Short mmCIF file of C-alpha atoms in Angstrom, two decimals:
data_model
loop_
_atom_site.label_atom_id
_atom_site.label_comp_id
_atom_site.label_asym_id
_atom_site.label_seq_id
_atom_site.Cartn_x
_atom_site.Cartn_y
_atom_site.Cartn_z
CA UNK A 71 19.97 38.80 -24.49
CA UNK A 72 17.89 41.97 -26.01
CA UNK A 73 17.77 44.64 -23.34
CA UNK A 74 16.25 43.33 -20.25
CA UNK A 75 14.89 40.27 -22.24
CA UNK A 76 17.01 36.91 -21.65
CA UNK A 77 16.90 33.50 -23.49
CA UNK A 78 19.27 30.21 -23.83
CA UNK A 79 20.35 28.94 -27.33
CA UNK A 80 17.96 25.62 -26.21
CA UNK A 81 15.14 25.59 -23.57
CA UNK A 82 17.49 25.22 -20.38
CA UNK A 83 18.69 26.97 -18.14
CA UNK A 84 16.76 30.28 -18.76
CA UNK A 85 13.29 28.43 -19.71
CA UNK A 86 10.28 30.53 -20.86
CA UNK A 87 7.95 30.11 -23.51
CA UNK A 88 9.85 30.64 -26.78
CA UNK A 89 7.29 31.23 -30.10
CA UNK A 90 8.12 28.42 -31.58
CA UNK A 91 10.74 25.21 -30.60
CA UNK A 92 11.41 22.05 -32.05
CA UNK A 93 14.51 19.99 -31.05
CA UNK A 94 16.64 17.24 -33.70
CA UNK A 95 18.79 14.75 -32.58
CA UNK A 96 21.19 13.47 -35.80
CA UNK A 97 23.83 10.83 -35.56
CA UNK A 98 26.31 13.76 -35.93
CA UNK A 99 25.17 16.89 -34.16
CA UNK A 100 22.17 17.78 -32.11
CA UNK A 101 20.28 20.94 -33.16
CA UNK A 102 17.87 23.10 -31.48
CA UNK A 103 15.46 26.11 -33.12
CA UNK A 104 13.88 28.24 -31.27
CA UNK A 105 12.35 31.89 -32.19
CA UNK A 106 11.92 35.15 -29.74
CA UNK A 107 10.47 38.29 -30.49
CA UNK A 108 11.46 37.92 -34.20
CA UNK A 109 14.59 36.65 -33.53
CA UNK A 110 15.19 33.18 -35.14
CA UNK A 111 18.26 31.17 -32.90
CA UNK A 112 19.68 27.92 -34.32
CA UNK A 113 21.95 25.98 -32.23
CA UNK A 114 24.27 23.43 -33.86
CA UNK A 115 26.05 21.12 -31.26
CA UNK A 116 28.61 19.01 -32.86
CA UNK A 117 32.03 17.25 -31.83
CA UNK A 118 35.14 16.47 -33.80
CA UNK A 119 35.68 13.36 -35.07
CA UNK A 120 39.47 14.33 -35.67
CA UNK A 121 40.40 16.69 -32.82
CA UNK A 122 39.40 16.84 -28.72
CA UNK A 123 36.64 19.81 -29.56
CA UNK A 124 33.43 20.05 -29.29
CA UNK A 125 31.41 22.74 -31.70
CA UNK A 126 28.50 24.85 -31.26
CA UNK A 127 27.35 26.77 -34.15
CA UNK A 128 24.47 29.55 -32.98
CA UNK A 129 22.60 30.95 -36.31
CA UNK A 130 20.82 34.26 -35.72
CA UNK A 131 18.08 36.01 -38.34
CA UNK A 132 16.41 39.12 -37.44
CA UNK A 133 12.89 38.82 -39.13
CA UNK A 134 11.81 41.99 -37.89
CA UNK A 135 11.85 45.65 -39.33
CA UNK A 136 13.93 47.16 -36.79
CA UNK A 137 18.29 47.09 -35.78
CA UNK A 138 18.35 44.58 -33.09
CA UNK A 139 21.72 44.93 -30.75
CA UNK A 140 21.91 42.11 -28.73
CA UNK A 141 24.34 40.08 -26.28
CA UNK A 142 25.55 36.17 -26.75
CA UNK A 143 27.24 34.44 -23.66
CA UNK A 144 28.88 31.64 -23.06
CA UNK A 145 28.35 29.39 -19.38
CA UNK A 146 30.67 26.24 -19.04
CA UNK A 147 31.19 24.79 -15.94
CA UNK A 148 33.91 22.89 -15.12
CA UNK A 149 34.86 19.49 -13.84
CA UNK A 150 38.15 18.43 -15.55
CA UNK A 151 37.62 14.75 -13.36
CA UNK A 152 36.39 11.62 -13.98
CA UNK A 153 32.53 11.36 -13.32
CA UNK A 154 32.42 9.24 -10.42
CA UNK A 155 34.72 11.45 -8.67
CA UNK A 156 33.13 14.36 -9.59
CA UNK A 157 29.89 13.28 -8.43
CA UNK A 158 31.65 12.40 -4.98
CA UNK A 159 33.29 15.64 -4.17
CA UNK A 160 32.80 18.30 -6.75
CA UNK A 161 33.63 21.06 -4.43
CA UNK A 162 37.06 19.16 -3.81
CA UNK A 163 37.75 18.54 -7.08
CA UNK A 164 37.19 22.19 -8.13
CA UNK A 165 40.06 23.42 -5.65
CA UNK A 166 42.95 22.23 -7.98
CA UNK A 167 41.53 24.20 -11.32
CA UNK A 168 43.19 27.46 -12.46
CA UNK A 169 41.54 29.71 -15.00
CA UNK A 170 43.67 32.41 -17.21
CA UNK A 171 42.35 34.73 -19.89
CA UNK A 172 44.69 35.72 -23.20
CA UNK A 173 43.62 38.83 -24.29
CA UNK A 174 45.80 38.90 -27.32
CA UNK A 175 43.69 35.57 -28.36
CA UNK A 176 40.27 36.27 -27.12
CA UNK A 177 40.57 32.51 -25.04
CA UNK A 178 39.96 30.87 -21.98
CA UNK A 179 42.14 28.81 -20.69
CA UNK A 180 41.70 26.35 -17.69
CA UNK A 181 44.23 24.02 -16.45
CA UNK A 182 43.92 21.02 -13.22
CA UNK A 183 47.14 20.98 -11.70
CA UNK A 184 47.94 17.27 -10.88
CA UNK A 185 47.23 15.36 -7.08
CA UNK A 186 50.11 13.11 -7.79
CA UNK A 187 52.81 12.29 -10.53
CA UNK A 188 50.25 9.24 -11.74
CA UNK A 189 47.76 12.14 -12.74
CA UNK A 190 48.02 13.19 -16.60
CA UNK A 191 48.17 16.82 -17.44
CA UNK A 192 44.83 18.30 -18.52
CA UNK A 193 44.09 21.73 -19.88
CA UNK A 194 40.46 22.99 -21.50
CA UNK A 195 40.17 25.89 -23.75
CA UNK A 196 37.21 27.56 -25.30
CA UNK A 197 37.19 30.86 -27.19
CA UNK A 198 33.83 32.47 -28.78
CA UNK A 199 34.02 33.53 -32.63
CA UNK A 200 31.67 35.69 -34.97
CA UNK A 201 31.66 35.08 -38.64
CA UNK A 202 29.60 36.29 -41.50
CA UNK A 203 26.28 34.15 -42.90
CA UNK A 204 24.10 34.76 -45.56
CA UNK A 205 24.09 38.57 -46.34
CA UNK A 206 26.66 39.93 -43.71
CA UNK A 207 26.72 41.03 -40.02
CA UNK A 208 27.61 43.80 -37.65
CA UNK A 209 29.59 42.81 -34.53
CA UNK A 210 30.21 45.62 -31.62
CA UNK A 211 33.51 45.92 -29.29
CA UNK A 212 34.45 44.37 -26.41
CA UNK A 213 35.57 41.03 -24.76
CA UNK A 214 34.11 40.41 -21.63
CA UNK A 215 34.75 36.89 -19.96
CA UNK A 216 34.11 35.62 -16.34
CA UNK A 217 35.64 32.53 -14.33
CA UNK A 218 34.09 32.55 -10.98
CA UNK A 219 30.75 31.15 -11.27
CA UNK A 220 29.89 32.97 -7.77
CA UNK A 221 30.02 35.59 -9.38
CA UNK A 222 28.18 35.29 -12.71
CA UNK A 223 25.40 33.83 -10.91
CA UNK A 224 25.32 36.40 -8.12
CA UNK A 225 23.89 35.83 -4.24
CA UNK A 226 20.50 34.71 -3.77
CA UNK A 227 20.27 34.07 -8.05
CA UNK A 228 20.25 31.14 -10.32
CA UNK A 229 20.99 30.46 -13.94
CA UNK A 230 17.45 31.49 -14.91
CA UNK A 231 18.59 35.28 -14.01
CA UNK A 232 22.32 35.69 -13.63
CA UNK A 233 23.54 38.74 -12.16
CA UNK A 234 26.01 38.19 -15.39
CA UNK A 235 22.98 38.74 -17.61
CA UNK A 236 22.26 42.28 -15.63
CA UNK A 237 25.80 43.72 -16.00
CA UNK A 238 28.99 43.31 -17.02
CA UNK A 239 31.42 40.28 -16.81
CA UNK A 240 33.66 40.70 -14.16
CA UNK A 241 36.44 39.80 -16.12
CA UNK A 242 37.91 37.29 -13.60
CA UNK A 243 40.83 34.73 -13.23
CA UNK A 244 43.03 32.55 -11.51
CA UNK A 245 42.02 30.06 -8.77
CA UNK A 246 38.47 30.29 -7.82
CA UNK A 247 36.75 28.46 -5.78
CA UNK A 248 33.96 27.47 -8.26
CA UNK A 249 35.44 27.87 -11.70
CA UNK A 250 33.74 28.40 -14.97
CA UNK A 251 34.24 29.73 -18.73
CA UNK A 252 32.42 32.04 -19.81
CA UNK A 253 32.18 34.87 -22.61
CA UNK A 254 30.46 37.54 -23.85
CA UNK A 255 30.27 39.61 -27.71
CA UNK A 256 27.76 42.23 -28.67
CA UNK A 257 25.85 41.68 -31.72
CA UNK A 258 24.04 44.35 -33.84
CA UNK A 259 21.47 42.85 -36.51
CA UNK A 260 20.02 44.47 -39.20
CA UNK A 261 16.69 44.08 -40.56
CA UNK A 262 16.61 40.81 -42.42
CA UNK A 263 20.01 40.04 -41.31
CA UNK A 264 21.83 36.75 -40.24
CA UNK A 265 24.93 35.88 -38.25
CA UNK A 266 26.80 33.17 -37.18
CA UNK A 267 28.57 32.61 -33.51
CA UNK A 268 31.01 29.95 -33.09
CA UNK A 269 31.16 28.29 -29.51
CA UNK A 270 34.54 26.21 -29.39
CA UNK A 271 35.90 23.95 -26.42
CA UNK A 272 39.06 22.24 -26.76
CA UNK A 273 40.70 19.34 -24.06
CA UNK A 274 44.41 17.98 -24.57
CA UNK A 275 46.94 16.95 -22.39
CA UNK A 276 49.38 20.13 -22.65
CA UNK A 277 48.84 23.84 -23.18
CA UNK A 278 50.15 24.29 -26.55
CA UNK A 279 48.23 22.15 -27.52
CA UNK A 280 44.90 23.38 -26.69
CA UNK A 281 46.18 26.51 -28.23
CA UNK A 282 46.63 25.04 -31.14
CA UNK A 283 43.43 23.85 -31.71
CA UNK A 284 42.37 27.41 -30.50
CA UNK A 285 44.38 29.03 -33.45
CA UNK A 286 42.96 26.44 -35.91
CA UNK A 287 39.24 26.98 -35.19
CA UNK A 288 39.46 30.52 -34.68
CA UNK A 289 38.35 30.36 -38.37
CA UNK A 290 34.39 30.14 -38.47
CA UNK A 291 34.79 28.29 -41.51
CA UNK A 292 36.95 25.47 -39.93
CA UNK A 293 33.80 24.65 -37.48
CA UNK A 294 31.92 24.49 -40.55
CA UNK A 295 34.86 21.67 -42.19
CA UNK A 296 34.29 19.62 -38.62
CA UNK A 297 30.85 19.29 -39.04
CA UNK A 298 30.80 18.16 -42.22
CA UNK A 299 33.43 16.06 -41.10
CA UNK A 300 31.51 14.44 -38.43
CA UNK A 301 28.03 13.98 -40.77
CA UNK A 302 30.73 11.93 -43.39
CA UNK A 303 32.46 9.81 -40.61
CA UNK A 304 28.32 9.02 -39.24
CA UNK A 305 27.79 7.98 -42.76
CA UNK A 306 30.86 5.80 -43.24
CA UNK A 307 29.92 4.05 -39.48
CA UNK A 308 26.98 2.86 -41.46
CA UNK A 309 28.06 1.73 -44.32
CA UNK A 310 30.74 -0.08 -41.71
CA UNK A 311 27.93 -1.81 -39.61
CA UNK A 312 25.55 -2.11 -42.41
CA UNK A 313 23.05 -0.47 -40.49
CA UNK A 314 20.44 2.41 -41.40
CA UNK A 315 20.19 5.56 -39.42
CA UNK A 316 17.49 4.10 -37.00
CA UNK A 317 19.00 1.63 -36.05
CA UNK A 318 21.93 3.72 -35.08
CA UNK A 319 19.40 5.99 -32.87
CA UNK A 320 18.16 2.70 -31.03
CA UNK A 321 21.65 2.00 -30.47
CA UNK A 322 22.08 5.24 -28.76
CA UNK A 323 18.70 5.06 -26.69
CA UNK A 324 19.83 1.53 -25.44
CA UNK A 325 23.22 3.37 -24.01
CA UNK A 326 21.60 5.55 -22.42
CA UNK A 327 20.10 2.82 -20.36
CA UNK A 328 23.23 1.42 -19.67
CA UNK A 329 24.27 4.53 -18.54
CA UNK A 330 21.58 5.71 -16.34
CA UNK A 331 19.38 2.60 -15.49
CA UNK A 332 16.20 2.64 -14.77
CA UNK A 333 13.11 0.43 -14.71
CA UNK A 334 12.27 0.09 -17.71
CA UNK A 335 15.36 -2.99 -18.87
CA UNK A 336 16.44 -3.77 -15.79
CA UNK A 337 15.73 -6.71 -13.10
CA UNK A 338 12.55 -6.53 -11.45
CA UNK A 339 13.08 -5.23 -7.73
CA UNK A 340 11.83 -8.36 -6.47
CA UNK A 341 14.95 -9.92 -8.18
CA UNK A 342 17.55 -7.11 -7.09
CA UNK A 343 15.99 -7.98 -3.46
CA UNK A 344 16.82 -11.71 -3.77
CA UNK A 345 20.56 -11.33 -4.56
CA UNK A 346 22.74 -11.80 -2.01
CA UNK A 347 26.31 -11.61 -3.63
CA UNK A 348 28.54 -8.39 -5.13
CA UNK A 349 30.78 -7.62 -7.40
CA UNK A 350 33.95 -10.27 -6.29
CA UNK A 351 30.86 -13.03 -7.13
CA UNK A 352 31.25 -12.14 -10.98
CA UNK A 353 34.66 -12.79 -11.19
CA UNK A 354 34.73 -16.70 -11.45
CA UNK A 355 33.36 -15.89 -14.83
CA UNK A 356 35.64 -13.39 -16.23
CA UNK A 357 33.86 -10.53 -15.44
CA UNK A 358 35.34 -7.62 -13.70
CA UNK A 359 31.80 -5.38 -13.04
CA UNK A 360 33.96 -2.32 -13.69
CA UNK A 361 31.98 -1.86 -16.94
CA UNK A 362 28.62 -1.31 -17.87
CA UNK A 363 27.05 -5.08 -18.55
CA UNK A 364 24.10 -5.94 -20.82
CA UNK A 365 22.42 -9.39 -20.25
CA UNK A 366 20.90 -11.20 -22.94
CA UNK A 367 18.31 -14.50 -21.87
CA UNK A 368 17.47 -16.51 -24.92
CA UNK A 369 16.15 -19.98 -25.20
CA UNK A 370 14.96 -20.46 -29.05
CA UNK A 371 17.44 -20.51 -32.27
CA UNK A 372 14.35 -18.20 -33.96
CA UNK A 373 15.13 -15.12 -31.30
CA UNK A 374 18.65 -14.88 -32.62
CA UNK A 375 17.62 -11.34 -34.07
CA UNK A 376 18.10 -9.67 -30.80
CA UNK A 377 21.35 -11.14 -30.35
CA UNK A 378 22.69 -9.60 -33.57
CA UNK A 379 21.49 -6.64 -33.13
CA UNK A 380 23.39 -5.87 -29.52
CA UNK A 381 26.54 -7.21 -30.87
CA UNK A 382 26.01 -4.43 -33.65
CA UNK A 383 25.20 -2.27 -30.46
CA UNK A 384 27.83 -3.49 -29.29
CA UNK A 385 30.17 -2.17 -32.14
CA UNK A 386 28.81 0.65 -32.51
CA UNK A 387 29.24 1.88 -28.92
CA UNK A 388 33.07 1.13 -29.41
CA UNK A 389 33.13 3.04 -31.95
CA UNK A 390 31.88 6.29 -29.90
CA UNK A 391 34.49 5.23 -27.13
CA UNK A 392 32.06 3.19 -24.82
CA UNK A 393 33.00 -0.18 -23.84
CA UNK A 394 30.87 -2.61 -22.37
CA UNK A 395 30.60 -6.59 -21.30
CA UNK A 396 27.81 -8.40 -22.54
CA UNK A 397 26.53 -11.86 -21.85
CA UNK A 398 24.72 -13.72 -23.56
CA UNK A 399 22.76 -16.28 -21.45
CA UNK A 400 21.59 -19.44 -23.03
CA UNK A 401 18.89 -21.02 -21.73
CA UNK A 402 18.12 -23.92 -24.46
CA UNK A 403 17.87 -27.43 -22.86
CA UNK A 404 21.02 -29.28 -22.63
CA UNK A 405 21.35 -32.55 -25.03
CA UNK A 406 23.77 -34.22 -27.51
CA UNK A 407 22.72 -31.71 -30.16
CA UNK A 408 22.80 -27.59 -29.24
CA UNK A 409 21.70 -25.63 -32.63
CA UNK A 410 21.54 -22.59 -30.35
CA UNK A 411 24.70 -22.96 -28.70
CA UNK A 412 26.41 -23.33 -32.19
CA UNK A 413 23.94 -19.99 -33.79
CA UNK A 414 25.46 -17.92 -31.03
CA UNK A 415 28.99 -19.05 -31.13
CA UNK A 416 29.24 -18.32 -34.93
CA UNK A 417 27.35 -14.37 -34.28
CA UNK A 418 29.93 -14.01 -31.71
CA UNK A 419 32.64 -15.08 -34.10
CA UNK A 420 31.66 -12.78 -36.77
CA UNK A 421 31.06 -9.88 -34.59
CA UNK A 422 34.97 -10.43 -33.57
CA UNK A 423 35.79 -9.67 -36.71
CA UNK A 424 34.58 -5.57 -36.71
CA UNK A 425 34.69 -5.25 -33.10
CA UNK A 426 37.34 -3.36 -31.76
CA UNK A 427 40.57 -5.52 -30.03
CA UNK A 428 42.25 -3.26 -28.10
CA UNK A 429 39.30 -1.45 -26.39
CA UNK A 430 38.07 -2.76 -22.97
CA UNK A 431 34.79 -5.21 -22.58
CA UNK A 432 34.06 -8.71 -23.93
CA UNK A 433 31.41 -10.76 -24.89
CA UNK A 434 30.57 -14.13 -22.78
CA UNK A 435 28.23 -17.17 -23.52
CA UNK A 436 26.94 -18.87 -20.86
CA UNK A 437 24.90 -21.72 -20.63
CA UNK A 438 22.55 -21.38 -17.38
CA UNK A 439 21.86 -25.05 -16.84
CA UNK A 440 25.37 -24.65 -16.03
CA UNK A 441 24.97 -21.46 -13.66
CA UNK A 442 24.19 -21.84 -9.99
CA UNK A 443 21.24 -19.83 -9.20
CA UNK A 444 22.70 -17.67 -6.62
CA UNK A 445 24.99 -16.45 -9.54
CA UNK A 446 21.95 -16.43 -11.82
CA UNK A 447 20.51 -13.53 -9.48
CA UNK A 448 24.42 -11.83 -9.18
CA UNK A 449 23.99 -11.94 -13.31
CA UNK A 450 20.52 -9.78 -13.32
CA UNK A 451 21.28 -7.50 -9.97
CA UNK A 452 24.47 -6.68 -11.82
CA UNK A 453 23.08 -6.16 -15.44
CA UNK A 454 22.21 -2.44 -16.27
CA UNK A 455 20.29 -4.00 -19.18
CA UNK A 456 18.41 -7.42 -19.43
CA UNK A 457 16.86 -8.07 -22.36
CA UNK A 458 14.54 -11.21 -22.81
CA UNK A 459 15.04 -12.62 -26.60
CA UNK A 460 11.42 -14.15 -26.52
CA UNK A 461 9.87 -10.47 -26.09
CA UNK A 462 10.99 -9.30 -29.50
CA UNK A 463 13.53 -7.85 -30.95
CA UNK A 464 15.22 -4.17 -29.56
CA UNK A 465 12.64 -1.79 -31.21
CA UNK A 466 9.82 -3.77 -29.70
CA UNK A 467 11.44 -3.94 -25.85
CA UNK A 468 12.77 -0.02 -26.23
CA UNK A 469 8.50 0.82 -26.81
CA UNK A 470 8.06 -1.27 -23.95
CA UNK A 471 6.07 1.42 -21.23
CA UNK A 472 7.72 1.84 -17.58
CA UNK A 473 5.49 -0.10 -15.53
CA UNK A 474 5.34 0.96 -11.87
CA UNK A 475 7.40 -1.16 -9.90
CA UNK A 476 8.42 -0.57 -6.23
CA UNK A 477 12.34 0.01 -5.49
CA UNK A 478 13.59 -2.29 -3.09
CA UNK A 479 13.48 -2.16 0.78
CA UNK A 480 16.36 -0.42 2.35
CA UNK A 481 17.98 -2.04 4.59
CA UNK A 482 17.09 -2.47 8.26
CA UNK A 483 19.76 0.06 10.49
CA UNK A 484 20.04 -0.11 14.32
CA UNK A 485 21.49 3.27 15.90
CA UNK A 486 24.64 3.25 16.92
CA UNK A 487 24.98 2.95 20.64
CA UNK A 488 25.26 6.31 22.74
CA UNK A 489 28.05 5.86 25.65
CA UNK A 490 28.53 9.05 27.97
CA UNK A 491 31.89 10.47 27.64
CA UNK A 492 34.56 10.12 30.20
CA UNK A 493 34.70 13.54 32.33
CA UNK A 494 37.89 15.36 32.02
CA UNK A 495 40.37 16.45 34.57
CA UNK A 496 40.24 20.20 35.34
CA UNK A 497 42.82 21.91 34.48
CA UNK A 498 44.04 25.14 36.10
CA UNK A 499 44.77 27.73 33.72
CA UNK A 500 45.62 31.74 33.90
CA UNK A 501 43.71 32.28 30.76
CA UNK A 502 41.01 29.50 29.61
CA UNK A 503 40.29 29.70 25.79
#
């Protein structure tokens, strides 16, 4: 922020139309340029691969003639729950969050006290640093921070135009009802100048710890060390796989499917319509439906090329921390002699040997001659993915364009049945309230 002019470190939330913009997406850090009234903004976005922190690296350049004094703040809002539950009840979830501020370190501090004794400990920590790039830098006074996202964003406001942006941070703590982390630093920029902020967020399981990853990265030069830690460990997963950087990429476009699926991999509606069973249907065949599940149809030993490359998928996402189940549904016509069946067992047999044993997930060959076809349907209703061998291999079926397919019907309802309500008895009373 410049005076009454505001902009984000990437398009969202403030939006506007910045000079120039161009977004990369790396195995090891995303980064995002922008430039705004001759200020050039580079933001880094990087996590760990040794510590529970995540790492945001903001470059700024003055290009123009004149001392630029401007503002950088921070906006994290805060779950500490698992997703599902947090997309169930955030409000509720919220409630049991308490936010602190340590001066003396310049850090936030946010802890979830636990429902229950099965509930591990969590704390989050994030702390905002200023270090010197290229020819120097000129950083004003103050620490401002906020935790009540109420009142950052201010009444009838959004995150386009904060009421934090306006004035000061409130400097708030303790249990709120909506709690966030936020901080603030003035800048001053010379002419020609560049500077470096540091953005770090730390998770662990105890409050010295957190701290101590707070004391370790208060060092600008130690978020520099993690992310040329995490470009060498992306390297070294490829060398592991024997895969090159693309491949990698269409790795991590095919989880995103599994993770928010859409229409372009899975069933047809028409399909999802026709299935009658749920989840207790897949368990006959060792599969628990807890986890994401890719399905694989293949019928030729020449199509085997898909195969390989999801179990190397398949790896790969283990790696990161995702586990799925995949199954791998043969379709070749039964007989004395099965080169298919035999292809696929040996893949499988080698992937076993790099994929991870103690993480959840498994991979299952099925022969669908041998499948009944209600379960057939369970299989593709269930799949977040289904990818058909004979269309190609993954590149080819990622390019594949969304075709416009009607969701399925929802169900029929009846209204519920209105019955008056028994009248009753009157009761005599000195004072009715």
């Amino acid at each position: 922020k410049e005076g009454d002019r505001l902009w984000s470190a990437a398009y969202h939330p403030v939006g506007g139309r910045p000079e120039r913009y161009s977004v990369d997406f790396t195995l090891d850090r995303a980064i995002f340029r922008r430039s705004d009234n001759g200020i050039d903004t580079e933001t880094e976005v990087s996590v760990s691969p040794e510590d529970d922190v995540e790492v945001r690296r903001i470059t700024l350049v003055n290009h123009s003639s004149r001392v630029r004094h401007l503002s950088v703040t921070s906006y994290i809002e805060l779950s500490m729950a698992a997703h599902n539950a947090d997309r169930q009840h955030p409000a509720f979830n919220k409630l049991f969050i308490q936010t602190e501020a340590l001066a003396d370190s310049q850090v936030l501090l946010a802890s979830r006290r636990p429902r229950s004794e099965d509930d591990p400990p969590l704390y989050v920590a994030h702390r905002l640093t200023t270090g010197p790039a290229g020819t120097g830098s000129a950083v004003g006074e103050g620490w401002q921070f906020e935790t009540d996202r109420a009142r950052f964003i201010g009444r009838g406001r959004n995150l386009a135009r904060p009421m934090g942006a306006v004035q000061g941070l409130g400097n708030s703590q303790g249990f709120v009802l909506d709690p966030i982390l936020s901080l603030r630093q003035d800048l001053t920029l010379e002419p020609g100048q560049r500077l470096q902020v540091s953005l770090v967020l730390a998770a662990g399981a105890s409050r010295d710890q957190v701290l101590l990853l707070m004391d370790k990265y208060s060092d600008p030069h130690a978020v520099g060390r993690a992310m040329d830690f995490a470009w060498h460990s992306a390297q070294q997963q490829l060398q592991m796989l024997r895969i090159q950087p693309d491949e990698a990429r269409r790795f991590q476009q095919l989880a995103s499917h599994l993770l928010f699926p859409n229409t372009l991999l899975r069933a047809s509606a028409r399909r999802l319509e026709d299935n009658r069973k749920g989840q207790a249907g897949l368990w006959p065949y060792g599969i628990s439906g807890d986890l994401p599940l890719v399905l694989i149809t293949i019928g030729e030993t020449r199509e085997v090329a898909l195969v390989r490359q999801v179990l190397q998928a398949r790896t790969f996402w283990q790696m990161h921390g995702l586990s799925v189940d995949l199954v791998i549904l043969n379709e070749e016509a039964g007989g004395y002699e099965q080169p298919l069946q035999e292809r696929l067992e040996q893949l499988i047999q080698v992937h076993s040997l790099t994929a991870a044993t103690d993480r959840a997930g498994a991979v299952f060959l099925k022969s669908a001659n041998q499948i009944p076809e209600e379960d057939l349907k369970l299989l593709m209703a269930a799949a977040s993915v289904v990818l058909v061998a004979a269309r190609g291999t993954l590149p080819q079926q990622l390019r594949v364009p969304v075709e416009a397919t009607e969701p399925p019907a929802r169900m029929a309802t009846k209204p519920a049945p209105m019955e008056p309500s028994a009248p009753l008895p009157f009761m005599e009373l000195a004072y009715f309230n």
